[in-house]
PDB file of C-alpha atoms in Angstrom:
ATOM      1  CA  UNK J 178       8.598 -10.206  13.880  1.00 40.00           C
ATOM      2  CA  UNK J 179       6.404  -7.195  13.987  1.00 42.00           C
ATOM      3  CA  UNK J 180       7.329  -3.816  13.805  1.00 44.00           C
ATOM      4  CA  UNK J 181       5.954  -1.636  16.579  1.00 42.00           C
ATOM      5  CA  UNK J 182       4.113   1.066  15.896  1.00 45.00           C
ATOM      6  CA  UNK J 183       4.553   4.576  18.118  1.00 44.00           C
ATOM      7  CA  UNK J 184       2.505   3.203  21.271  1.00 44.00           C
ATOM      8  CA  UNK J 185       4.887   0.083  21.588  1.00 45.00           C
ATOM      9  CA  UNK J 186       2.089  -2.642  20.091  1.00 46.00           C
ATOM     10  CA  UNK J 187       3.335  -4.542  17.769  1.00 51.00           C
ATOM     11  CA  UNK J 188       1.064  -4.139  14.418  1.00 70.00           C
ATOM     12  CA  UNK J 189      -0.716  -6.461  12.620  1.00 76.00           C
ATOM     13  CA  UNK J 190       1.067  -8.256   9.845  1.00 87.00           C
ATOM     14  CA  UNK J 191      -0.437  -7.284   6.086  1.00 89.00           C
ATOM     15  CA  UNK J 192      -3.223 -10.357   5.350  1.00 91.00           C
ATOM     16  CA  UNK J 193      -2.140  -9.713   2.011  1.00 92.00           C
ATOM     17  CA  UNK J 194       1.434  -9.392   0.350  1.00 93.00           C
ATOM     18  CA  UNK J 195       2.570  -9.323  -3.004  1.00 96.00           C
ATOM     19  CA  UNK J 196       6.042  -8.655  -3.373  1.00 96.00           C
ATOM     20  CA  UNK J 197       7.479  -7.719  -6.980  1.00 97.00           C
ATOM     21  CA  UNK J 198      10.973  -7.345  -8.544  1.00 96.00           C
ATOM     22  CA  UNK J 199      12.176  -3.766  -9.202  1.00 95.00           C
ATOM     23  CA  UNK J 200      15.580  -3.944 -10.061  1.00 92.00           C
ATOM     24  CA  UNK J 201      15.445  -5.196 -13.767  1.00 91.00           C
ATOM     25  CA  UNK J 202      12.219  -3.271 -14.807  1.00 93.00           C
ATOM     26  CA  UNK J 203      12.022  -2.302 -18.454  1.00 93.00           C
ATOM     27  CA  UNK J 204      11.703   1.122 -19.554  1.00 91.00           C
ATOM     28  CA  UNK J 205       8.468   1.093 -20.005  1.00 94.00           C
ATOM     29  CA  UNK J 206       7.649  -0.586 -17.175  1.00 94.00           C
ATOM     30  CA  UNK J 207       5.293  -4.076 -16.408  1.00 96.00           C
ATOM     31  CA  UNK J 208       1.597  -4.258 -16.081  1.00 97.00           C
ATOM     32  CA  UNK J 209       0.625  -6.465 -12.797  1.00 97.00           C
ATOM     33  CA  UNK J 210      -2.966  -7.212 -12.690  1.00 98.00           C
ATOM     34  CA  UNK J 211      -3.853  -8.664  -8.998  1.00 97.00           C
ATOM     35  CA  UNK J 212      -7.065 -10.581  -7.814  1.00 97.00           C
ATOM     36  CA  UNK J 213      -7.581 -11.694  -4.350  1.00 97.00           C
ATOM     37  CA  UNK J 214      -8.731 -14.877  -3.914  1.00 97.00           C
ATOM     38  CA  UNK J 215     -12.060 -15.435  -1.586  1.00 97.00           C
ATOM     39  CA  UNK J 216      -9.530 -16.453   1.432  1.00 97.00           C
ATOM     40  CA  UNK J 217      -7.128 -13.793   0.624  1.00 97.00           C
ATOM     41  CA  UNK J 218     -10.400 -11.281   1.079  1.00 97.00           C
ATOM     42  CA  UNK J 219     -12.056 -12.300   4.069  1.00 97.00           C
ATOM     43  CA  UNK J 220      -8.448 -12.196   5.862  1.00 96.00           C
ATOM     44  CA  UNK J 221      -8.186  -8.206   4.754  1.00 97.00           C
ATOM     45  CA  UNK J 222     -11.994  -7.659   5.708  1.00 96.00           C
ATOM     46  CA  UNK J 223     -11.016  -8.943   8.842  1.00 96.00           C
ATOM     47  CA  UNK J 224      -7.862  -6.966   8.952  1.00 96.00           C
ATOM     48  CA  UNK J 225      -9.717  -3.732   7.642  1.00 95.00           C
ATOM     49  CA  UNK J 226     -12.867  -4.533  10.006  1.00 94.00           C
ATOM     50  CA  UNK J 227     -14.891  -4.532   7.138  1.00 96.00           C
ATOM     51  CA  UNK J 228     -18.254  -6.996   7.416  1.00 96.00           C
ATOM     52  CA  UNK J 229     -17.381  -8.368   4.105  1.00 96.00           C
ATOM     53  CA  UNK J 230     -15.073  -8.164   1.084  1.00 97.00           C
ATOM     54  CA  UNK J 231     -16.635  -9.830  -1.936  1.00 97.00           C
ATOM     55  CA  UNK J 232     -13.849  -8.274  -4.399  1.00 97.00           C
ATOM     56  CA  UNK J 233     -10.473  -6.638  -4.381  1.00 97.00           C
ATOM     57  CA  UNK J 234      -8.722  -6.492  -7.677  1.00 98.00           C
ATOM     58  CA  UNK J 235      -5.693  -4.164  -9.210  1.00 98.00           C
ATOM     59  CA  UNK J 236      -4.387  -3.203 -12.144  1.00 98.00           C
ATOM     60  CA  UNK J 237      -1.190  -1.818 -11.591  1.00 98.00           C
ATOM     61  CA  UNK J 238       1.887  -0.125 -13.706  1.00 97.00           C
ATOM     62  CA  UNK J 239       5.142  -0.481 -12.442  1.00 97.00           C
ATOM     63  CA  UNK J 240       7.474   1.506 -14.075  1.00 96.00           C
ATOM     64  CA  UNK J 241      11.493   3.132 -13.228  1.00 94.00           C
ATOM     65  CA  UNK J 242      12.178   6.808 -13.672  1.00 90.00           C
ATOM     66  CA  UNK J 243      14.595   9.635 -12.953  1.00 87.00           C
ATOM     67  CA  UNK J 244      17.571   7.109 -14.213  1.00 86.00           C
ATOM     68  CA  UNK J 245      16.151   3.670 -12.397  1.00 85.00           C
ATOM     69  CA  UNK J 246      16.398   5.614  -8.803  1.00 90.00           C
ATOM     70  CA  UNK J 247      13.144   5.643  -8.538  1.00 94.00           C
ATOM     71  CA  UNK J 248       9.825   3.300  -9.447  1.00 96.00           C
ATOM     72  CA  UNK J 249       6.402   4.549  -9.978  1.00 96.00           C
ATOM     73  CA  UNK J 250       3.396   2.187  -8.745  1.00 97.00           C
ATOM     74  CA  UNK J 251       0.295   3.829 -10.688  1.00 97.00           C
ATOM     75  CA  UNK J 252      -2.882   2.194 -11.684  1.00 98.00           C
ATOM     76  CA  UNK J 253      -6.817   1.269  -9.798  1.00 98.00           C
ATOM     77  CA  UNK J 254      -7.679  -0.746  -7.108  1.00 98.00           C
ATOM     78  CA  UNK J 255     -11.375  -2.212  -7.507  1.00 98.00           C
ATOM     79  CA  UNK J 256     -13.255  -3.694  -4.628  1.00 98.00           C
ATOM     80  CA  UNK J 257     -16.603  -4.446  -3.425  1.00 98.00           C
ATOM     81  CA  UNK J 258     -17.300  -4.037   0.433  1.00 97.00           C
ATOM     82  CA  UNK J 259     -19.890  -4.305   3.220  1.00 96.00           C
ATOM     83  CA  UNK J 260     -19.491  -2.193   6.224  1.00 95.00           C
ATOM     84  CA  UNK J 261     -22.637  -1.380   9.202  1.00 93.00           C
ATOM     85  CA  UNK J 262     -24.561   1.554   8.597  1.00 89.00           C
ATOM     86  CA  UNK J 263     -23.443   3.890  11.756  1.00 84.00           C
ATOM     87  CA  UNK J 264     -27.344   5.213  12.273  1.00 82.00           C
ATOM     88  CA  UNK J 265     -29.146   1.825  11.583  1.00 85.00           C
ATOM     89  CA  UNK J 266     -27.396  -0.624  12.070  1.00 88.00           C
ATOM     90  CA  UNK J 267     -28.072  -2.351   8.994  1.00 90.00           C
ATOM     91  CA  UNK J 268     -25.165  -3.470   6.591  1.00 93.00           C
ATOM     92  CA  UNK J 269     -24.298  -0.965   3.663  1.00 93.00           C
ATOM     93  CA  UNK J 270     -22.891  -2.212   0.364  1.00 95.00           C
ATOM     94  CA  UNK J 271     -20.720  -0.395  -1.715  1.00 95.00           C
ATOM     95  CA  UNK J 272     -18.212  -0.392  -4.888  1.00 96.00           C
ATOM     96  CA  UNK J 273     -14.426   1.369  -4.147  1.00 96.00           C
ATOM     97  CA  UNK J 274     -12.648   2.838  -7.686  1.00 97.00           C
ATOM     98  CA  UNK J 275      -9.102   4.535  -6.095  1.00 96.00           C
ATOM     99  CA  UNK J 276      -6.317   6.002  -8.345  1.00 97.00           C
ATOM    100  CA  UNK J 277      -2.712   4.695  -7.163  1.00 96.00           C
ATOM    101  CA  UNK J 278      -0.028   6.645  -7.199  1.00 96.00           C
ATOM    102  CA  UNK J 279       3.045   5.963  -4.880  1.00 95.00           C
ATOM    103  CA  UNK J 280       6.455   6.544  -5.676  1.00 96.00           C
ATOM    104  CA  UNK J 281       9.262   3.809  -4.040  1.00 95.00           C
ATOM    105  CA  UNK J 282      13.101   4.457  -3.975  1.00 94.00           C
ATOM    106  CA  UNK J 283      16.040   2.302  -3.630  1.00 89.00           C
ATOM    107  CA  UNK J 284      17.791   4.613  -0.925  1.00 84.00           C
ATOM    108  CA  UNK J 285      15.623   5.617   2.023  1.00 62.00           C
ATOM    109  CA  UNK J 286      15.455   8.912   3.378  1.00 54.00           C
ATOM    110  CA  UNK J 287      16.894   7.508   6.529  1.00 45.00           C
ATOM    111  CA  UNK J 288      19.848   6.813   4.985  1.00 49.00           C
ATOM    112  CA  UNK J 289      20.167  10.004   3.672  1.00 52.00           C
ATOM    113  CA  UNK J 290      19.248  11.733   6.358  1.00 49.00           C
ATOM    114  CA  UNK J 291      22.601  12.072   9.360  1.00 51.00           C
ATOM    115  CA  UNK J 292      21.855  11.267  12.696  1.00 57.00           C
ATOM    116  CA  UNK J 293      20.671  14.120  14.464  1.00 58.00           C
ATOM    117  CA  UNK J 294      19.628  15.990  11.923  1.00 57.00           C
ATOM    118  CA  UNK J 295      16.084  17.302  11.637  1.00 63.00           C
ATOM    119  CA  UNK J 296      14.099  16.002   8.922  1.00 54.00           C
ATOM    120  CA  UNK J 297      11.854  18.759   6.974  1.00 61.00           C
ATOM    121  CA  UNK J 298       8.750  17.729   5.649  1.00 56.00           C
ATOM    122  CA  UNK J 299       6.143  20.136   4.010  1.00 61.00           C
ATOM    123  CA  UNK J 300       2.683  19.513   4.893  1.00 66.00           C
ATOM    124  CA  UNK J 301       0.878  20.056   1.474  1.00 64.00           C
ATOM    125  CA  UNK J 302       4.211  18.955  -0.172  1.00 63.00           C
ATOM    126  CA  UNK J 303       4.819  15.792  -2.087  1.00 70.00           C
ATOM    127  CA  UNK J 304       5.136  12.752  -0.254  1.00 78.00           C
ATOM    128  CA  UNK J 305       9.023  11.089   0.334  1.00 86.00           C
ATOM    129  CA  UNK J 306       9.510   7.911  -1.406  1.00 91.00           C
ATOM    130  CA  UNK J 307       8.744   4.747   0.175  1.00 93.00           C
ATOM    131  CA  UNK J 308      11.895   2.352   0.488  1.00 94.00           C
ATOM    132  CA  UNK J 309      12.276  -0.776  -1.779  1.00 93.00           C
ATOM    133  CA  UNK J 310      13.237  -3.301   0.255  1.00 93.00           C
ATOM    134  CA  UNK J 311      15.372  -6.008  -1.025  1.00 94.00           C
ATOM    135  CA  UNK J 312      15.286  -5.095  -4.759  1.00 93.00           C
ATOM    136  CA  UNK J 313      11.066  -5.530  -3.860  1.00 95.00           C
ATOM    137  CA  UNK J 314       7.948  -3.493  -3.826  1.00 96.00           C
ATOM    138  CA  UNK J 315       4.857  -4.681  -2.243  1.00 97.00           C
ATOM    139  CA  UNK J 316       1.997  -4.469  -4.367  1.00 97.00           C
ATOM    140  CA  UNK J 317      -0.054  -6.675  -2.459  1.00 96.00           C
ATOM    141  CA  UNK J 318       0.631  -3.311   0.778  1.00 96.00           C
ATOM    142  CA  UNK J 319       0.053  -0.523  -1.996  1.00 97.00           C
ATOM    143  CA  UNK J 320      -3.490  -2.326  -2.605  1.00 97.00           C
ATOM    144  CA  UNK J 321      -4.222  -2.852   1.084  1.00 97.00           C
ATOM    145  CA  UNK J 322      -3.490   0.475   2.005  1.00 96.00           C
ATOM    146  CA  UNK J 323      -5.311   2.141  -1.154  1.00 97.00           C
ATOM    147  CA  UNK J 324      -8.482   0.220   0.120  1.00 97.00           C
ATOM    148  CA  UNK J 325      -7.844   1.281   3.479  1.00 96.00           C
ATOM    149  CA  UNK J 326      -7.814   4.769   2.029  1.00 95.00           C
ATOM    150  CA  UNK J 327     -10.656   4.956  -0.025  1.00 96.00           C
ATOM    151  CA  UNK J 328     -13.402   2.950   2.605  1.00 95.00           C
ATOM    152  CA  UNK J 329     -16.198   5.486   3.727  1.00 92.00           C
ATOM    153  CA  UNK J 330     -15.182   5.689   7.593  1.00 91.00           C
ATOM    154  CA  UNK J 331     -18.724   6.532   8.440  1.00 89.00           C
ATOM    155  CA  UNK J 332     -21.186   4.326   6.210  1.00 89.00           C
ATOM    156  CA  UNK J 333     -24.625   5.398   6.464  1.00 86.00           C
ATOM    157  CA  UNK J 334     -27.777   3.389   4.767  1.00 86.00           C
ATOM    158  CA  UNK J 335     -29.714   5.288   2.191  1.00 83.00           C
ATOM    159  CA  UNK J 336     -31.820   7.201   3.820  1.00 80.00           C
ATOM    160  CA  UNK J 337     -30.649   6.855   7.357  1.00 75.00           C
ATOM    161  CA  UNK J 338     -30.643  10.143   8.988  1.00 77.00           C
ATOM    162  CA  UNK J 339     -29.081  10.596  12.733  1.00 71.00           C
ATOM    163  CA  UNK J 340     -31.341  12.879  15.260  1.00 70.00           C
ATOM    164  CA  UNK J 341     -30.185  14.387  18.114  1.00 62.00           C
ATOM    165  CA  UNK J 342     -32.239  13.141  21.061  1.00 59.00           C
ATOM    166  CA  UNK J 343     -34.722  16.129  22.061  1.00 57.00           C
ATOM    167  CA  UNK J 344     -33.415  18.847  24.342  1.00 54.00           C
ATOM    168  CA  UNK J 345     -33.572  18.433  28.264  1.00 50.00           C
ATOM    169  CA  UNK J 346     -35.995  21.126  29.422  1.00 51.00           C
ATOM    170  CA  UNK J 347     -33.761  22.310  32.148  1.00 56.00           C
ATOM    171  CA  UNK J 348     -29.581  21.968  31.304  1.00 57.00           C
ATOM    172  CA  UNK J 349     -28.839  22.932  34.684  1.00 55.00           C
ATOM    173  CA  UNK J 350     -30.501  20.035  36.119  1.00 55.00           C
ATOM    174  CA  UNK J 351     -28.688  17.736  34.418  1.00 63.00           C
ATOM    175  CA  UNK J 352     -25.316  19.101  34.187  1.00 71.00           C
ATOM    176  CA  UNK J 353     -22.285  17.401  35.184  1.00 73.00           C
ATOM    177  CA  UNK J 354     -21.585  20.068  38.385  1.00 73.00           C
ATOM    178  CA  UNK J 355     -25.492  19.720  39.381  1.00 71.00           C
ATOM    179  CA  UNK J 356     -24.422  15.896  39.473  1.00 67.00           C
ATOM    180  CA  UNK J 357     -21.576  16.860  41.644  1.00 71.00           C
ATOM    181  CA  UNK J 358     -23.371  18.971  43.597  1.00 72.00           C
ATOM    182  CA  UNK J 359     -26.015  16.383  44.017  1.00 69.00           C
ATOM    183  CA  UNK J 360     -23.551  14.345  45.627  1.00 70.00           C
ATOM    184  CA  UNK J 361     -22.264  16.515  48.041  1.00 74.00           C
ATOM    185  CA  UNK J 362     -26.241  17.344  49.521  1.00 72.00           C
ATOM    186  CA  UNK J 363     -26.952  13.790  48.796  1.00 63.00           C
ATOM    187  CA  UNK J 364     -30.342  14.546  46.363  1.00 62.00           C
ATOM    188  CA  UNK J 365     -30.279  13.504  42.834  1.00 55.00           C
ATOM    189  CA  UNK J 366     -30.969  16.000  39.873  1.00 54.00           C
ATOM    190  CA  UNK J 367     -33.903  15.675  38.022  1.00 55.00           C
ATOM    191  CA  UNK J 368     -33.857  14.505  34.217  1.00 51.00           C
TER     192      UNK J 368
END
């Protein structure tokens, strides 16, 4: 089962999951070094609506704090994708480098949080902790979403340039109430 997401549709289980023990972590934390396999990648290109995903690897630290209330994910997510160039069509290559950071907690904020109550979250503040669910984190979400995060969402070839299409020499002719208007007198406007 799905969760839904605010519309009602249910969303689109992760192609990728990784989940990782947090409960007996060390002080000084674990080093988990992910690498999709060529499977695992085509399913999150597919996911991300990417044209291709040739590499997605992590290196991640996982590591308690503030008295083993809290864990810290921190570390790089390295991929290699191919998106189409919004101008020419063509497909556009490029290499994503993101920083993690993402802090997970064993209570929730909805547990701490009484029923009713309003919940106040500062924009340009830090954000909540993200729960750990069953003694897990999932790495294999933190990576997803960090790719998610650092894809251009409008690739553009090197050197493509957008143009506006030239000016119509008269606006009122072609406006949406001379189109309105031409319906009422039954002529057309001229473009």
């Amino acid at each position: 089962m799905t969760d839904p997401d605010l519309t009602g549709a249910p969303e689109a289980p992760l192609p990728f999951t990784h989940p990782y023990p947090v409960e007996r972590l060390p002080g000084e934390g674990r080093v988990v070094k992910l690498a999709l396999s060529t499977d695992e990648c085509a399913a999150v290109a597919r996911y991300l609506s990417l044209d291709g995903l040739t590499r997605l690897n992590a290196k991640l630290t996982v590591k308690p704090f503030a008295g083993g209330e809290l864990v810290r994910v921190t570390g790089t997510v390295d991929a290699h994708v191919t998106q189409t160039c919004g101008v020419t069509l063509v497909p556009v290559e490029s290499d994503i480098n993101e920083e993690v950071e993402r802090v997970f907690s064993f209570n929730s904020v909805a547990e701490e949080v009484s029923p009713g109550a309003e919940l106040e979250l500062e924009p340009d503040g830090a954000e909540p902790p993200e729960p750990i669910i069953d003694g897990h984190v999932d790495l294999g979400a933190v990576v997803v979403e960090q790719l998610a995060l650092g894809i251009d969402p409008f690739p553009r070839a090197p050197g493509a340039e957008f143009t506006l299409p030239a000016a119509v020499s008269d606006p009122a002719q072609t406006s949406p109430f001379a189109v309105l208007s031409s319906l009422r007198t039954g002529k057309m406007p001229k473009s």
